[in-house]
CSV table of C-alpha atoms in Angstrom, one decimal:
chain,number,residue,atom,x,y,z
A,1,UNK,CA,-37.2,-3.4,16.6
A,2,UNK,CA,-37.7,-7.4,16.8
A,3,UNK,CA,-36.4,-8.4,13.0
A,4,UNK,CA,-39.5,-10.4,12.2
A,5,UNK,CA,-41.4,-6.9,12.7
A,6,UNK,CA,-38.4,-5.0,10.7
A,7,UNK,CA,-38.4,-7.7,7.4
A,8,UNK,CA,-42.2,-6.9,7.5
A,9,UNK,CA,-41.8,-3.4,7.4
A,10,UNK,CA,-39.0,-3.3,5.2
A,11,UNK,CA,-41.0,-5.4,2.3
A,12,UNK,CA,-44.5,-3.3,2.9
A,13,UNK,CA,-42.2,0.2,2.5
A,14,UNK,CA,-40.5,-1.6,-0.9
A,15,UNK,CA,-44.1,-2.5,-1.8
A,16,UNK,CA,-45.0,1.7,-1.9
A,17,UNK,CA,-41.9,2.9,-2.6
A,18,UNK,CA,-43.7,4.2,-5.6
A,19,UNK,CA,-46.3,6.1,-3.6
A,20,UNK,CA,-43.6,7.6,-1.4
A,21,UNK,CA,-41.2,9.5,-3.3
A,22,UNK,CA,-38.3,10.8,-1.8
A,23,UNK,CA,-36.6,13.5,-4.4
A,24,UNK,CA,-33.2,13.1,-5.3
A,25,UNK,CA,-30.5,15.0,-3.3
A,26,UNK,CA,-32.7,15.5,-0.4
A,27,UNK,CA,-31.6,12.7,1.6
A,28,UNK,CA,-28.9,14.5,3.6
A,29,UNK,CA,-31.1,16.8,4.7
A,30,UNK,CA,-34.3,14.7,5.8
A,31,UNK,CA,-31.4,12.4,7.7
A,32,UNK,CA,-30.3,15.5,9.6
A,33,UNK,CA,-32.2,15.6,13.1
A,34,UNK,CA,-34.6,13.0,12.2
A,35,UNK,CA,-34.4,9.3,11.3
A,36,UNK,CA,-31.6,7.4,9.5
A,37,UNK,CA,-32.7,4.2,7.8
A,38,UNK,CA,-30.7,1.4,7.9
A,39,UNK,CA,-30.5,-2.0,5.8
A,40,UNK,CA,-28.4,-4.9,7.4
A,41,UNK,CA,-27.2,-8.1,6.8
A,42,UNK,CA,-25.4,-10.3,9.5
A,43,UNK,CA,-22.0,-10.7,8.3
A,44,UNK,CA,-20.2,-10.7,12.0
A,45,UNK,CA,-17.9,-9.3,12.8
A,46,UNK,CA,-18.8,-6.4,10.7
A,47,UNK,CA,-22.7,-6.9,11.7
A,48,UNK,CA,-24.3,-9.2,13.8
A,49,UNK,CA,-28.0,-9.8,14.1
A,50,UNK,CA,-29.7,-11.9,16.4
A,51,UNK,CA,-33.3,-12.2,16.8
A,52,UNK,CA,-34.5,-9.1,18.6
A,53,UNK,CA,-31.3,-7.2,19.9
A,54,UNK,CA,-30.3,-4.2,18.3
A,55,UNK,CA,-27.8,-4.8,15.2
A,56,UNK,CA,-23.7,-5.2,17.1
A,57,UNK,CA,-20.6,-5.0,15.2
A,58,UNK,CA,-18.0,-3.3,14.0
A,59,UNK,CA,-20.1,-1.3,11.4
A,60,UNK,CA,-23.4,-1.0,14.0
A,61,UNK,CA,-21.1,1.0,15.7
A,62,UNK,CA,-19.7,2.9,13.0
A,63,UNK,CA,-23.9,3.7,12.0
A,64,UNK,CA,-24.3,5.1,15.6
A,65,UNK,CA,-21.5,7.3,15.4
A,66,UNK,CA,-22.4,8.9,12.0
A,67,UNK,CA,-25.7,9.0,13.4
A,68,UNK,CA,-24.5,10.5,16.6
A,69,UNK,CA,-22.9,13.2,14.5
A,70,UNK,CA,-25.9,14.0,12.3
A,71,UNK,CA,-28.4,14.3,15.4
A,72,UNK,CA,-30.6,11.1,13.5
A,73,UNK,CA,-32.1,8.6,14.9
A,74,UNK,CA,-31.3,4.5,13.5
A,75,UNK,CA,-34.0,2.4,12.3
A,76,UNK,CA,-32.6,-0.9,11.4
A,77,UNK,CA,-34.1,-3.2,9.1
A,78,UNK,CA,-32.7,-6.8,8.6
A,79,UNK,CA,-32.7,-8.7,5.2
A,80,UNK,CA,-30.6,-10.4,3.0
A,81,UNK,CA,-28.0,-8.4,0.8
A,82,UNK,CA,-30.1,-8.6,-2.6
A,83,UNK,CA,-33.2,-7.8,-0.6
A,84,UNK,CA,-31.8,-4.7,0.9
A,85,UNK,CA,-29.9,-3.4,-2.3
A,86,UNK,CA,-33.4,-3.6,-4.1
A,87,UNK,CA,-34.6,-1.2,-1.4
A,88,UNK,CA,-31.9,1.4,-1.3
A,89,UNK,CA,-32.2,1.5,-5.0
A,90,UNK,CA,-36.2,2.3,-4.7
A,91,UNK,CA,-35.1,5.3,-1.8
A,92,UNK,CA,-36.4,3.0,0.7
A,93,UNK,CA,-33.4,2.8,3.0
A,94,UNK,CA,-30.5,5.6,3.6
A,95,UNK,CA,-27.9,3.3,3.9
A,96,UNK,CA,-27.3,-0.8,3.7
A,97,UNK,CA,-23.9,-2.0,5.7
A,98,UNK,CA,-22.7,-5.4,6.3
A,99,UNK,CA,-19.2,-6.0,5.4
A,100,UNK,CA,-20.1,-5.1,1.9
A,101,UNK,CA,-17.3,-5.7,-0.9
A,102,UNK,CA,-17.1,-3.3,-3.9
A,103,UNK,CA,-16.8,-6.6,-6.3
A,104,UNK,CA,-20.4,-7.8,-4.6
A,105,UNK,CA,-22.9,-8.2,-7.5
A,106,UNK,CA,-25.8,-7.2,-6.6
A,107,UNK,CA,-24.1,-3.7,-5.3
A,108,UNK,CA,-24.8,-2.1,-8.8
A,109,UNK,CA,-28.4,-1.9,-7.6
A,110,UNK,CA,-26.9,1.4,-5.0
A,111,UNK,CA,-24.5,3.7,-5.5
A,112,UNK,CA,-21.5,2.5,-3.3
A,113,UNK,CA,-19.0,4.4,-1.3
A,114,UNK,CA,-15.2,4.5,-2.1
A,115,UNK,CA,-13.6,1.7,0.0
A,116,UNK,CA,-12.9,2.9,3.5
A,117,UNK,CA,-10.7,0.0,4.7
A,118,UNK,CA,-8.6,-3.0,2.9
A,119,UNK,CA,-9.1,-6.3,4.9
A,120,UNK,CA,-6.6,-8.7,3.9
A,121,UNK,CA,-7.0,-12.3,3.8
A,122,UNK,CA,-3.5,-13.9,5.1
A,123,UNK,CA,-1.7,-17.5,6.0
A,124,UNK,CA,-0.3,-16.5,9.2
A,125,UNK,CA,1.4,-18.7,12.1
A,126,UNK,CA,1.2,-19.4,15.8
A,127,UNK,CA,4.8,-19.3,17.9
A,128,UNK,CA,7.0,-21.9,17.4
A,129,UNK,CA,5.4,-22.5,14.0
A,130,UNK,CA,7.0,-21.8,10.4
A,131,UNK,CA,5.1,-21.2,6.9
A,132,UNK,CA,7.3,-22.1,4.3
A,133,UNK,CA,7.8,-20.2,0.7
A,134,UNK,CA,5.8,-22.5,-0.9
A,135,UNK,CA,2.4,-24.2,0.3
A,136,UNK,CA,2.7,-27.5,-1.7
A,137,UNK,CA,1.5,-30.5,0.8
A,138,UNK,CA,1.8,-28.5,3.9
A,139,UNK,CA,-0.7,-28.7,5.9
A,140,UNK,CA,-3.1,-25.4,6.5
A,141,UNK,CA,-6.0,-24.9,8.8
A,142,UNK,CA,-8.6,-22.9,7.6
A,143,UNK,CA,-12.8,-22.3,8.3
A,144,UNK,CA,-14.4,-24.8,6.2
A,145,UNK,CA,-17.0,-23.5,3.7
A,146,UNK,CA,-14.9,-20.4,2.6
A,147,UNK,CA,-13.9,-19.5,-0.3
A,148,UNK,CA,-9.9,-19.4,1.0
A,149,UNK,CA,-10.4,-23.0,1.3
A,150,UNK,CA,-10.1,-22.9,-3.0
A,151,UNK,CA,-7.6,-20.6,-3.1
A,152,UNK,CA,-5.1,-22.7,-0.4
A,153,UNK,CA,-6.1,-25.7,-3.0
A,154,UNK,CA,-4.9,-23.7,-6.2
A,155,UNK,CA,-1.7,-23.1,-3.8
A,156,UNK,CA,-1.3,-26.8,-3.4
A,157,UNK,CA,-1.6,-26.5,0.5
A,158,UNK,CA,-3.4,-29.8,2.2
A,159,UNK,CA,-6.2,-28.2,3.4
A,160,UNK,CA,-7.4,-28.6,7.2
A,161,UNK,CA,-10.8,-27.3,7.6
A,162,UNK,CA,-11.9,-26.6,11.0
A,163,UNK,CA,-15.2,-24.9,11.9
A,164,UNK,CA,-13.7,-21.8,13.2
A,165,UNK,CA,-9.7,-20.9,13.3
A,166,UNK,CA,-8.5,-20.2,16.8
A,167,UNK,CA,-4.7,-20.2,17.1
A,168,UNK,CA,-4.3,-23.1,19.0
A,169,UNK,CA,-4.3,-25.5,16.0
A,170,UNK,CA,-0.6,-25.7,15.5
A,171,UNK,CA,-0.8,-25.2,11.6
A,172,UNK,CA,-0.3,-22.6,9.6
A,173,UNK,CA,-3.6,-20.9,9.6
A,174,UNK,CA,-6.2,-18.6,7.0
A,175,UNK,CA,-7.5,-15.1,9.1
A,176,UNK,CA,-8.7,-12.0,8.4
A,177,UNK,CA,-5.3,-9.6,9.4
A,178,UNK,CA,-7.7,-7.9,11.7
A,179,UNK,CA,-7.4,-11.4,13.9
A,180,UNK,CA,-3.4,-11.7,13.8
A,181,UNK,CA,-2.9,-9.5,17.0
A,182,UNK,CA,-5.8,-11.2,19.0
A,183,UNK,CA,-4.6,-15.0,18.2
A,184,UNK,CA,-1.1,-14.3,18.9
A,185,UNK,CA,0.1,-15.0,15.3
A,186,UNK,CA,2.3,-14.2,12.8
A,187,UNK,CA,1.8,-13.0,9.1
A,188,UNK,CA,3.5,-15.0,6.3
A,189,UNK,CA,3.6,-13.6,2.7
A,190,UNK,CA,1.4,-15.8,1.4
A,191,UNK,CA,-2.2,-13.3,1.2
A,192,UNK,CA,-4.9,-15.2,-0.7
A,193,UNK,CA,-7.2,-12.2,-0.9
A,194,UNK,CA,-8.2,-8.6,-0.2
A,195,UNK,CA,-11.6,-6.7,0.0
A,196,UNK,CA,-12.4,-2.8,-0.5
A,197,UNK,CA,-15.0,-2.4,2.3
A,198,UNK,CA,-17.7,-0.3,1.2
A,199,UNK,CA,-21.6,1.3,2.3
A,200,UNK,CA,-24.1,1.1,-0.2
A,201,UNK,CA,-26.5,4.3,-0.7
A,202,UNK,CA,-29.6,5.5,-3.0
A,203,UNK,CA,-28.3,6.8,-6.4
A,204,UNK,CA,-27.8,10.3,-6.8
A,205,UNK,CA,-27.9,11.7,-3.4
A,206,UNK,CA,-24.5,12.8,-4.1
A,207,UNK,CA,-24.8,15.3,-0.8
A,208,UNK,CA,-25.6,12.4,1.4
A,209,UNK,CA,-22.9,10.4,-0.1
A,210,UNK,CA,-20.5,13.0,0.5
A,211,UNK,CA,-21.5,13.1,4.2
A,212,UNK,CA,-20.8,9.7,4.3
A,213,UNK,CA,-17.4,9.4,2.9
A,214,UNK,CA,-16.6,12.1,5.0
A,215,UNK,CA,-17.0,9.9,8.1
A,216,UNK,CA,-15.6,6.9,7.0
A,217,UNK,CA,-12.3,7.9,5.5
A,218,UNK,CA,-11.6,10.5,8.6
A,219,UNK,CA,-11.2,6.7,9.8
A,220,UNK,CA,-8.3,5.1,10.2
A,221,UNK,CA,-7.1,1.2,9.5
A,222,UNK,CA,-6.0,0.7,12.9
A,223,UNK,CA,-9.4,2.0,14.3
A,224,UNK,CA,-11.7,-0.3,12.5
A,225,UNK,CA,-9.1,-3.5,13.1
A,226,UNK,CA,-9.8,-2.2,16.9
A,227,UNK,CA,-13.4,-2.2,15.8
A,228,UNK,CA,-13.4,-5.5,14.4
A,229,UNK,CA,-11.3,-7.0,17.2
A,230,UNK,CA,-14.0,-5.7,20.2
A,231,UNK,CA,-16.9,-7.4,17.7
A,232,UNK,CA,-15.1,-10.6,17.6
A,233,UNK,CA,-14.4,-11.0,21.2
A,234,UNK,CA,-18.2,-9.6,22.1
A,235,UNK,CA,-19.7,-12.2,19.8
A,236,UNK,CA,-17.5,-15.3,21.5
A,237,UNK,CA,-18.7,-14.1,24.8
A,238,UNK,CA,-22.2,-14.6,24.1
């Protein structure tokens, strides 16, 4: 679906929501063999959306496979988080994904998941490179904009800010854990953050939302770090 085509559709379905009401708990069950309705936001490398290719990612896969399992069929609709949580509040959607936090505000709209993987947010190291105990004045590289570029401040860390980490800085660096295998670097004990991953759903489909968690904690850390990983490397190769 080209996304221009998909924000259209997705605002005219919010629009009658209220003319097409979907009864609570029967979500599951209208999913099942027929068409599962998808909100997305592009947060790579969880989901990446770009103009009129189909939704990639680490999550975009994870929809497939529940959807695989369910015998459904994915519509995906593109929109910003607040957009989408307003719609999966009004029944609109099934399900919004995105590398959605359990602290994100605008998730009290849906009724969220329990966390299925803990990303952690680490100063790591590239060979021949040492983090000391304590960050005061040493120098850390670290993606400009974010918000680990406050928390290395707090630390006292001299803040390098590059426009994307890569390993080959030869500093200390800030990286999602997922990334420490793939850049060839080292963990320190200095984390500056974790995140309870989560899906957002309508309220009270407590059946669909039991089908859900199902799937994702029959997951495993290592295999959405894999996930994660394969949606990192596929998004540098384009």
């Amino acid at each position: 679906m080209r996304r221009g085509c998909a924000v259209l559709v997705l605002v005219l379905l919010v629009a009658t929501a209220c003319g097409l009401p979907r009864d609570t708990g029967t979500t599951l069950a209208d999913v099942r063999g027929g068409v599962l309705r998808v909100g997305v936001t592009d947060n790579p490398p969880w989901v990446a959306v770009a103009g009129d290719e189909q939704p990639a990612g680490a999550e975009a896969v994870l929809v497939t496979r529940l959807a695989e399992r369910l015998g459904a069929r994915v519509e995906w609709y593109p929109g910003s988080e607040s957009e989408l949580m307003a719609a999966v509040k009004d029944r609109v959607l099934d399900l919004v994904v995105g590398g959605l936090t359990a602290d994100a505000p605008w998730t009290k709209e849906a009724s969220l998941t329990k966390p299925y993987v803990t990303m952690r947010t680490l100063v790591a190291a590239p060979a021949g490179v040492r983090v000391p105990g304590d960050l005061t004045g040493q120098r850390v590289a670290v993606t400009g904009g974010t918000a680990e570029v406050a928390a290395l401040t707090s630390e006292g860390a001299d803040v390098v800010a590059v426009p994307e980490v890569t390993g080959d800085e030869g500093l200390p660096v800030v990286v999602g854990e997922w990334r420490l295998t793939e850049l060839g670097l080292t963990a320190s004990r200095h984390e500056l953050g974790a995140a309870d991953h989560v899906w957002a759903l309508p309220p009270g489909e407590n059946g669909w939302q039991a089908e859900v968690e199902r799937f994702l904690l029959g997951l495993s850390h290592a295999e959405v770090v894999r996930l994660l990983v394969a949606a990192e490397r596929a998004e540098a190769g384009r």
